[in-house]
mmCIF file of C-alpha atoms and ligand atoms in Angstrom:
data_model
loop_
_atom_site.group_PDB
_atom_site.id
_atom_site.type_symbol
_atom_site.label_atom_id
_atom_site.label_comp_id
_atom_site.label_asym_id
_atom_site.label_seq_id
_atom_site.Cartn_x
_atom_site.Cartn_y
_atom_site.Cartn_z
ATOM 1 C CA UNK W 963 82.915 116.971 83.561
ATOM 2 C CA UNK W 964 85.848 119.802 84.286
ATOM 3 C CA UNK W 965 88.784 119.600 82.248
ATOM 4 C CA UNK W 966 91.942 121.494 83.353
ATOM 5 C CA UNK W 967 95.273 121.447 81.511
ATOM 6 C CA UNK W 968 98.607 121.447 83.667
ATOM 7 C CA UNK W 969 98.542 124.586 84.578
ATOM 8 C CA UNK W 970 95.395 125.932 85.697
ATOM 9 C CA UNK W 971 94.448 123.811 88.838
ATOM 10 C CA UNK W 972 92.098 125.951 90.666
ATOM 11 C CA UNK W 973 89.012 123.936 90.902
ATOM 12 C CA UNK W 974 90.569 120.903 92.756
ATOM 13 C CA UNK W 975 88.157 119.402 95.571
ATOM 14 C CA UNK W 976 90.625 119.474 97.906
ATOM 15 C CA UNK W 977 89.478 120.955 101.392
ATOM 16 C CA UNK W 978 92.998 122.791 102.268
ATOM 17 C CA UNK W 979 93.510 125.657 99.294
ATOM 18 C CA UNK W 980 97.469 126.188 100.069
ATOM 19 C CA UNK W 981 99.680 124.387 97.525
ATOM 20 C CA UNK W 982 101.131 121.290 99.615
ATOM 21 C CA UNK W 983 103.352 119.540 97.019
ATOM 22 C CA UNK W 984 104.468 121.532 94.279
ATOM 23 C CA UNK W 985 106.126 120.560 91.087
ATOM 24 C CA UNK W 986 107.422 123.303 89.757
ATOM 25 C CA UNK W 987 108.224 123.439 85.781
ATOM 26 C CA UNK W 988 110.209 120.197 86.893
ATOM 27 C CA UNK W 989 112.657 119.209 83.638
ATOM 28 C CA UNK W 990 114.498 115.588 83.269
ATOM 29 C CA UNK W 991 117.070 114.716 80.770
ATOM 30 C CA UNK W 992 119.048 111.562 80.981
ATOM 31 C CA UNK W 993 122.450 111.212 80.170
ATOM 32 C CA UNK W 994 122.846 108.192 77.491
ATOM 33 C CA UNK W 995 125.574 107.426 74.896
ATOM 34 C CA UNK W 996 123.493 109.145 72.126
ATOM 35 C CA UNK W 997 123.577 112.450 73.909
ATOM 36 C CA UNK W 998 121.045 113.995 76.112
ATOM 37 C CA UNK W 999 117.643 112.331 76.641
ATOM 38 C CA UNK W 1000 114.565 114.533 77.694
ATOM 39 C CA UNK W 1001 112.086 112.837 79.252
ATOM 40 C CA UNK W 1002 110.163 115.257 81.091
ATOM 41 C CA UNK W 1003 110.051 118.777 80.076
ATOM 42 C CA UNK W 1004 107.983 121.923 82.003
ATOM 43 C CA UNK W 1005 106.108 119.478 84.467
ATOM 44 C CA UNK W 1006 103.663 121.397 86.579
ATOM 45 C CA UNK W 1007 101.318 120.452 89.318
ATOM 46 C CA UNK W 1008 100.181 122.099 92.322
ATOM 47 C CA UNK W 1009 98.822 119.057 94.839
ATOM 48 C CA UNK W 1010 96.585 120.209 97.789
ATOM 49 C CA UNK W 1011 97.050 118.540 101.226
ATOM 50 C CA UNK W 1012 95.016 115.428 101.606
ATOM 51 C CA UNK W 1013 94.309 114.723 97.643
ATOM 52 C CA UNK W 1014 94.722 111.340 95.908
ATOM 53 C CA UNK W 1015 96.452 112.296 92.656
ATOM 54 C CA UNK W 1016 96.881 109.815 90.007
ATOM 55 C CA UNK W 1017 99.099 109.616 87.127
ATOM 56 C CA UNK W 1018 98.961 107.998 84.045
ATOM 57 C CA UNK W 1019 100.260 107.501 80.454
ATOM 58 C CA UNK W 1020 102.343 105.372 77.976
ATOM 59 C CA UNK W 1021 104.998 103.353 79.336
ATOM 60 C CA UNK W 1022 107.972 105.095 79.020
ATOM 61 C CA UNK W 1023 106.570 108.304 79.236
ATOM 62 C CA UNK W 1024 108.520 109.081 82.947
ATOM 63 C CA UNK W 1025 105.960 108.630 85.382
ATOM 64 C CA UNK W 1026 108.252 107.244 87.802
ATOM 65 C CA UNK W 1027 110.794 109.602 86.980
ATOM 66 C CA UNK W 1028 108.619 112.150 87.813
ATOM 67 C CA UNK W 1029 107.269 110.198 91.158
ATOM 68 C CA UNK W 1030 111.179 109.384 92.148
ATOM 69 C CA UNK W 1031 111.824 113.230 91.727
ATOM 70 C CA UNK W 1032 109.016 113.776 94.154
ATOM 71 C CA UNK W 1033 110.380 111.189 96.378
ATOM 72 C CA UNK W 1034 113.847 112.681 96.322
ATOM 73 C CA UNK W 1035 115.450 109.607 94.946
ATOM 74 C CA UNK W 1036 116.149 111.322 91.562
ATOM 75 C CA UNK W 1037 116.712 114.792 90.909
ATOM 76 C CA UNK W 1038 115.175 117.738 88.246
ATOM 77 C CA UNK W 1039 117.930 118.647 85.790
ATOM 78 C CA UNK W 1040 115.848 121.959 85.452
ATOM 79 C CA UNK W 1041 112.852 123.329 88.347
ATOM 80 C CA UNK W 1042 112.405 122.304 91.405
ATOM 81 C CA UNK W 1043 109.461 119.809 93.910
ATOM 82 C CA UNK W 1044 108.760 121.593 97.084
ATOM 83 C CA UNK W 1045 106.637 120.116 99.994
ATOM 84 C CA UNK W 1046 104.983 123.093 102.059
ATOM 85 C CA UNK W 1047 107.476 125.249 100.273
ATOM 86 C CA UNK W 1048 110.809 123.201 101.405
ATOM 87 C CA UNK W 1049 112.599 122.109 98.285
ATOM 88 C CA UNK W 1050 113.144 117.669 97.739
ATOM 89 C CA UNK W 1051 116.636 117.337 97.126
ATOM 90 C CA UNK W 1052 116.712 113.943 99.029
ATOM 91 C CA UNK W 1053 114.331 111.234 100.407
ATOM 92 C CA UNK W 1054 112.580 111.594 103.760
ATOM 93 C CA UNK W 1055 110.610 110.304 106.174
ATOM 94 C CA UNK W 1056 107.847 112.645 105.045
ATOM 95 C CA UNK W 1057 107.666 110.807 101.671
ATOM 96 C CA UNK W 1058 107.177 107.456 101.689
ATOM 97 C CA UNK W 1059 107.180 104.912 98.252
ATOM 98 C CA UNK W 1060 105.658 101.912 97.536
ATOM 99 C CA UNK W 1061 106.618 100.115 94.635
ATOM 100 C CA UNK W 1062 105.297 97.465 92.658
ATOM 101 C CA UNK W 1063 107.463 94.519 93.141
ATOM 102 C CA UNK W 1064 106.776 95.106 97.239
ATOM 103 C CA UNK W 1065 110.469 95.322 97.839
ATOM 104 C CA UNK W 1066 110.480 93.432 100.862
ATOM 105 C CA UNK W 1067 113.557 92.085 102.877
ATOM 106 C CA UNK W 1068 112.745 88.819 102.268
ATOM 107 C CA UNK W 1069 114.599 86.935 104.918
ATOM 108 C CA UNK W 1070 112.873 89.027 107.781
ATOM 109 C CA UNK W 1071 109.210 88.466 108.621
ATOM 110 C CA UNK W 1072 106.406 90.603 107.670
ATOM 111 C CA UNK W 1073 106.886 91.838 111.513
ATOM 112 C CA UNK W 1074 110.566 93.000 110.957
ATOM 113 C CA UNK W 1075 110.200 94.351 107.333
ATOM 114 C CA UNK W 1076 107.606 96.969 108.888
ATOM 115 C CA UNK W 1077 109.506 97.125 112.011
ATOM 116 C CA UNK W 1078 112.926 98.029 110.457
ATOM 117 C CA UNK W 1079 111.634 101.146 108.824
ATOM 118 C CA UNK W 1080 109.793 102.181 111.793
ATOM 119 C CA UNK W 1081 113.280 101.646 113.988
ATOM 120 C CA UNK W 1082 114.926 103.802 111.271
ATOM 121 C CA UNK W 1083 112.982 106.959 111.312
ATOM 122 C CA UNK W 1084 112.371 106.752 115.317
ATOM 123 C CA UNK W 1085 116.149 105.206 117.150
ATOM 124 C CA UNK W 1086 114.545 106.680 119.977
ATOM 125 C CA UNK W 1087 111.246 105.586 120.820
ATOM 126 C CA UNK W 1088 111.245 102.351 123.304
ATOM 127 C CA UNK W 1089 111.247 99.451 121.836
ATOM 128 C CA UNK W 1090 107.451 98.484 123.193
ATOM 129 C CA UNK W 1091 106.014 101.443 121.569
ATOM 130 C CA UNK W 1092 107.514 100.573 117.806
ATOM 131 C CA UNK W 1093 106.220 97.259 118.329
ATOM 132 C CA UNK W 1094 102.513 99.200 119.052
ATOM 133 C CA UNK W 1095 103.144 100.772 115.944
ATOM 134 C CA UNK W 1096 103.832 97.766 113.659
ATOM 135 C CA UNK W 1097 101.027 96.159 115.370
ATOM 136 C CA UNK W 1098 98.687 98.329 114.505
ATOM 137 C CA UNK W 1099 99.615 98.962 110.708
ATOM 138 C CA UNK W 1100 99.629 95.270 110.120
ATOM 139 C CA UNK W 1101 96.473 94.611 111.754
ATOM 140 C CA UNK W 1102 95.006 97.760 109.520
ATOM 141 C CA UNK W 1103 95.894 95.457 106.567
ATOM 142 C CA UNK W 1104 94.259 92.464 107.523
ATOM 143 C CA UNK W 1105 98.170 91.090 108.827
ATOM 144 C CA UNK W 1106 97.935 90.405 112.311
ATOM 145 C CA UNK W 1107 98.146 86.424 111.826
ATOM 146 C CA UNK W 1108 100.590 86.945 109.174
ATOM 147 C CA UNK W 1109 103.101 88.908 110.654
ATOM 148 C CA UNK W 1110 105.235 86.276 111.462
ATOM 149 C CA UNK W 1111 105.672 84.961 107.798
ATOM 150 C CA UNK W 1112 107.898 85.561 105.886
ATOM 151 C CA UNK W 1113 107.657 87.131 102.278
ATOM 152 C CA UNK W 1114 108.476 83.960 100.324
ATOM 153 C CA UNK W 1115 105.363 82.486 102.580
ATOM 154 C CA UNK W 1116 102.922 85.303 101.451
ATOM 155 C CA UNK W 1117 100.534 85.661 98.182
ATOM 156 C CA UNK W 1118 101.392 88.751 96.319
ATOM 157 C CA UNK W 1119 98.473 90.728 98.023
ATOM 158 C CA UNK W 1120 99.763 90.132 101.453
ATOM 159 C CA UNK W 1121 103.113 91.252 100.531
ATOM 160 C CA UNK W 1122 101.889 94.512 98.924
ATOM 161 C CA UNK W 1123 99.825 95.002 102.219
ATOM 162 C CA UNK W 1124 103.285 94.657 103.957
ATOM 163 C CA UNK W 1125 104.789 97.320 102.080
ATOM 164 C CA UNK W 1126 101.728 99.534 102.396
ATOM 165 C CA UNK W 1127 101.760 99.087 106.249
ATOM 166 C CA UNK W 1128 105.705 99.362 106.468
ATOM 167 C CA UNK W 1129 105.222 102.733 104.569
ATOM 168 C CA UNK W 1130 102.415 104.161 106.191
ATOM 169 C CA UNK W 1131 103.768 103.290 109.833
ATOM 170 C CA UNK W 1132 105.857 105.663 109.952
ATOM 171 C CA UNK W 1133 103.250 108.433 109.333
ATOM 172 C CA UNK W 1134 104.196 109.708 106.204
ATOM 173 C CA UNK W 1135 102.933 113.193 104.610
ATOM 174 C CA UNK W 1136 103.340 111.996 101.483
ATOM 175 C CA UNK W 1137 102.285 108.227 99.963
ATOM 176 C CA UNK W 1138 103.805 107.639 96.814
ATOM 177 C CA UNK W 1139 102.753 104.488 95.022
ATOM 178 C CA UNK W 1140 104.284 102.986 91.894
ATOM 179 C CA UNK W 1141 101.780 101.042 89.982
ATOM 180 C CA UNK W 1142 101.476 99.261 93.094
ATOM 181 C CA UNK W 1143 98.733 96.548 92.227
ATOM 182 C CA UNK W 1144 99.862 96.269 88.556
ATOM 183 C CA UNK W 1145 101.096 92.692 89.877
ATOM 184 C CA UNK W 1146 97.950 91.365 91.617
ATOM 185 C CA UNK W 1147 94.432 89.517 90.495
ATOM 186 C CA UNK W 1148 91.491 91.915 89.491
ATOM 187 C CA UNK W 1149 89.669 90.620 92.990
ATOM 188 C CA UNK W 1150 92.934 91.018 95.003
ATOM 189 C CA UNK W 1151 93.537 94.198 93.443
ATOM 190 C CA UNK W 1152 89.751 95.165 94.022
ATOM 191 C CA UNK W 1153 89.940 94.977 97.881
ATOM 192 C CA UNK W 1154 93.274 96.580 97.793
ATOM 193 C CA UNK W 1155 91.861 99.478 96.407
ATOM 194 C CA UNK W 1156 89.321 99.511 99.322
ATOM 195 C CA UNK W 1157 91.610 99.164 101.643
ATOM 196 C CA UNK W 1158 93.981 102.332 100.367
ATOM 197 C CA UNK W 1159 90.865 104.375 100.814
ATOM 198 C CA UNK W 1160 89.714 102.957 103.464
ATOM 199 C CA UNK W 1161 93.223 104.274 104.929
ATOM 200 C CA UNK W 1162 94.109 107.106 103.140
ATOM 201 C CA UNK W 1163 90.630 108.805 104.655
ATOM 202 C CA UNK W 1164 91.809 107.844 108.474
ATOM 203 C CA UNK W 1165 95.492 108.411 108.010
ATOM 204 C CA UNK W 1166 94.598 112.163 105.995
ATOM 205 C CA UNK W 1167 97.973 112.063 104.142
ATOM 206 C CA UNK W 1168 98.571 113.031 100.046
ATOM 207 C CA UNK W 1169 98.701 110.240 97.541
ATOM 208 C CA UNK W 1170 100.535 110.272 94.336
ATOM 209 C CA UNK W 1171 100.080 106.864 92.167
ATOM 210 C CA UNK W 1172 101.150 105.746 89.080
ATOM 211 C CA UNK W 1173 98.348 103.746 87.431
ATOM 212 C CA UNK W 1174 98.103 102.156 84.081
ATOM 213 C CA UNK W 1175 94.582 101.119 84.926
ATOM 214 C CA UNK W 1176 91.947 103.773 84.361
ATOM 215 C CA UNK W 1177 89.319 102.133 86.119
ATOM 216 C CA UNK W 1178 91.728 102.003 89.445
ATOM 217 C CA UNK W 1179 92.312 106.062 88.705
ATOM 218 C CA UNK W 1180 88.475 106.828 88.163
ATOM 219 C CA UNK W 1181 87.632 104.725 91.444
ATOM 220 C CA UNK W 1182 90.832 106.051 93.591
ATOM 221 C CA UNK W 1183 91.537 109.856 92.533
ATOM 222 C CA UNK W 1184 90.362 113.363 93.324
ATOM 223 C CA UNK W 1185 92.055 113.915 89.922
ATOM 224 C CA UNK W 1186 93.841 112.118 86.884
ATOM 225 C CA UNK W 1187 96.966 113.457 85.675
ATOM 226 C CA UNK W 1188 96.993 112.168 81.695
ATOM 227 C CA UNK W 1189 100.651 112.519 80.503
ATOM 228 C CA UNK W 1190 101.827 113.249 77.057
ATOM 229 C CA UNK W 1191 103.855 110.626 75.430
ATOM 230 C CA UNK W 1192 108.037 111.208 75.830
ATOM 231 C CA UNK W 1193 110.511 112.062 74.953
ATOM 232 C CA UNK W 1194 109.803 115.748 76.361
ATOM 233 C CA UNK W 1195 106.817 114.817 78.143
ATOM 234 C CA UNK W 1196 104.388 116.939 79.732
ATOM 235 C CA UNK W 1197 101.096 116.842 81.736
ATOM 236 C CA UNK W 1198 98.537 116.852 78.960
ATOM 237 C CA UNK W 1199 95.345 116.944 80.936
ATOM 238 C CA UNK W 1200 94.600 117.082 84.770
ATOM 239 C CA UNK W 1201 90.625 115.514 84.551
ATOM 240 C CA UNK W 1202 89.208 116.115 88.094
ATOM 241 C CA UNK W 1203 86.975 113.251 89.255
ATOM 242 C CA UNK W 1204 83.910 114.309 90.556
ATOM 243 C CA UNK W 1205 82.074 111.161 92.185
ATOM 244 C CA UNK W 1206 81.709 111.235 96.227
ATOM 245 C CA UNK W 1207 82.990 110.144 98.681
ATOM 246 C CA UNK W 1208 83.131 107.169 99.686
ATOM 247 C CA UNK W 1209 82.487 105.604 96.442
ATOM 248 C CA UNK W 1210 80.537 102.668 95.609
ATOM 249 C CA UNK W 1211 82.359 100.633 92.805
ATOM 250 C CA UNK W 1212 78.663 99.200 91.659
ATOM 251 C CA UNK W 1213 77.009 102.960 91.838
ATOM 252 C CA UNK W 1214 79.475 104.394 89.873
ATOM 253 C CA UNK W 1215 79.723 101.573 87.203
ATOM 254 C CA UNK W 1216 75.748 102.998 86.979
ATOM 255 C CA UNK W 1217 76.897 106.275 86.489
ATOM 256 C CA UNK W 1218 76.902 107.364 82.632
ATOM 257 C CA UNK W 1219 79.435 109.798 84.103
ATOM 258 C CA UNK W 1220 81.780 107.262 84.875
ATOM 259 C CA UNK W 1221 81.260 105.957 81.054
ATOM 260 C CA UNK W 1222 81.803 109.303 79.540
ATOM 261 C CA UNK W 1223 85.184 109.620 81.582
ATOM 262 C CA UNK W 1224 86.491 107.002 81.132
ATOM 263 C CA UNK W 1225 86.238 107.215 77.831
ATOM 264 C CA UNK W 1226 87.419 110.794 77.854
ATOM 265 C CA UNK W 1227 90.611 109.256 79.061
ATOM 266 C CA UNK W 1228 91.200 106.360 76.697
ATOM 267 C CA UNK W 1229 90.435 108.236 74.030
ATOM 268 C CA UNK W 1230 93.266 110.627 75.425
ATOM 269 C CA UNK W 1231 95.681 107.713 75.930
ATOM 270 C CA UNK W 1232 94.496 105.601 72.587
ATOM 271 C CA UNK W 1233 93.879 108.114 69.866
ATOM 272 C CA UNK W 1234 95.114 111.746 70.639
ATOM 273 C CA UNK W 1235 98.346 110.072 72.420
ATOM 274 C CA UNK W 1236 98.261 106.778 70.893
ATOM 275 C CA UNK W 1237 101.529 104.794 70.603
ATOM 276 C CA UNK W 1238 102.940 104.836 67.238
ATOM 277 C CA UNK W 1239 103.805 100.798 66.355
HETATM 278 N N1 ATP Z 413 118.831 106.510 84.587
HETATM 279 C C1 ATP Z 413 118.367 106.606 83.341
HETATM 280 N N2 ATP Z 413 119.197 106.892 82.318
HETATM 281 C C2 ATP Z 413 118.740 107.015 81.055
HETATM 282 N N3 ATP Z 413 117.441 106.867 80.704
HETATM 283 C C3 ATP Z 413 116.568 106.575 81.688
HETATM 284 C C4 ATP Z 413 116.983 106.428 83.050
HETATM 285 N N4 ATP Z 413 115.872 106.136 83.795
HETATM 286 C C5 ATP Z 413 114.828 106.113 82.937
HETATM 287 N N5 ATP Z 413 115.246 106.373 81.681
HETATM 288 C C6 ATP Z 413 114.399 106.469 80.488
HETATM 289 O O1 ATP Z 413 113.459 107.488 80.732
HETATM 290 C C7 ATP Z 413 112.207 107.146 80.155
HETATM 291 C C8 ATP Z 413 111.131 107.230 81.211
HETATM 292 O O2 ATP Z 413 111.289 106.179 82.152
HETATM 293 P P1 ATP Z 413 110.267 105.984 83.357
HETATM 294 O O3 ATP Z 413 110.602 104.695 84.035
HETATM 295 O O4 ATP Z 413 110.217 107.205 84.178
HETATM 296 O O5 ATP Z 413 108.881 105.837 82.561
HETATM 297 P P2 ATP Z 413 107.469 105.288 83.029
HETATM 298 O O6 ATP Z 413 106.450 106.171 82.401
HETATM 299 O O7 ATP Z 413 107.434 105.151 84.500
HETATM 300 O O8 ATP Z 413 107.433 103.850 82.356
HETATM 301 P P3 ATP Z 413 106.628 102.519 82.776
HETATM 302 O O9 ATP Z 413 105.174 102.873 82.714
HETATM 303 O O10 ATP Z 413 107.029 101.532 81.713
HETATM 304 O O11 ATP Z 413 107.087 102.140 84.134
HETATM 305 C C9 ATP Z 413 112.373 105.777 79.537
HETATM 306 O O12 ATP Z 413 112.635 105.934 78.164
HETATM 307 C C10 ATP Z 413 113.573 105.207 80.244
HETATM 308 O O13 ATP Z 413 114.261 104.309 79.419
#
């Protein structure tokens, strides 16, 4: 087992050694009728192209502060995020988010909800090629006979897949996921898992997910970013996961490596940053 802390990052397995998303000593503080809030305070990370980051750590510690920052919809009072050394100060096509409630259109079909965004980022290309495009992203998700439902006629699995495929169809550098299977059944949220690595490995783009679930992080990341508790939270541990690739859920429940991270972690998240009730 390798433990870094927040700053020293050089042992990632990543193949590509150039920083490719970097947070850099990234400060938050809120605004609120008792004054300033911090939340976040000297956030570093260095992500290498191609690596499935997650993040976890007490609710309310700003994960998804920290995630909207990357996606440009919220800004660093202090420091800055760069991707391949271009500064976020708004969102882009090269970053896209899923979130956990699947924020889908819901009067347009699964079709049109990954066709809109695909429309968006490319006014130009003919019609017949988008359609090629949402086409193929819904059929990577298992949608093809779906796609003409709409949200309201689609489990909570299906819709997730909607939003993965609307985000990923327009060929994103970036995937940023927010808790996205926090909402689903431990067997729907078992194959979704497969799925987002079954993609992420053909698609080659970066992940960053929010994850409450350290099973889901131990199966899913290159490394686990463990946060302190806010206010004036930091990155408390980065814990690189070791297994291979691609992983066997059943081999690695074998592993007594698996055991003695995982419990690395919740005894990072349950005793040396437990909540205090
Ligand atoms: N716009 C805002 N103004 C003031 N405070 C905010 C604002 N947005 C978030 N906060 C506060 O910042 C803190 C971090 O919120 P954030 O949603 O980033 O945490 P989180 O770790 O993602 O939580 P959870 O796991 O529950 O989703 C919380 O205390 C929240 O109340």
């Amino acid at each position: 087992m390798q433990i870094l802390d927040g700053q020293a990052l050089d042992s990632s397995p990543a193949m590509n050694r150039d920083p490719f998303l970097v947070i850099d000593n990234v400060s938050k503080v809120y605004p609120t009728p008792n004054g300033p809030y911090t939340v976040l305070d000297g956030i570093d990370l260095t992500v290498y192209e191609g690596e499935f980051i997650c993040v976890i750590g007490h609710s309310g510690c700003g994960k998804s502060t920290l995630l909207n920052m990357v996606a440009g919809f919220n800004k660093p009072t202090t420091g800055e995020v760069r991707l391949q050394t271009k500064r976020i100060t708004q969102p882009g096509p090269d970053r896209m988010m899923v979130f956990q409630n699947y924020a889908l259109l819901p009067w347009m079909s699964a079709f049109e909800n990954v066709y809109l965004g695909v429309d968006e980022v490319y006014p130009d290309k003919p019609r017949a090629e988008k359609v090629k495009i949402v086409r193929e992203h819904l059929a990577m998700v298992g949608l093809t006979e779906a796609a003409d439902k709409k949200p309201g006629q689609l489990s909570g699995g299906m819709k997730q897949r909607v939003a993965i495929a609307r985000a990923l169809a327009i060929r994103p550098e970036v995937l940023i996921l927010d808790e996205p299977f926090g909402a689903l059944d431990a067997i729907t949220k078992e194959e979704l898992q497969e799925e987002l690595l079954q993609i992420w490995r053909d698609h080659r783009c970066t992940v960053m997910m929010i994850t409450h679930d350290i099973d889901e992080a131990l199966f899913l990341a290159d490394r686990l970013v463990m946060m302190t508790n806010g206010p004036s939270a930091q990155i408390g541990e980065v814990l690189e996961i070791p297994f291979p690739r691609p992983r066997d859920r059943a081999q690695l429940l074998e592993s007594p490596e698996y055991y003695s991270l995982r419990n690395y972690a919740l005894d990072f998240l349950y005793s040396r940053f437990a909540l205090a009730h």
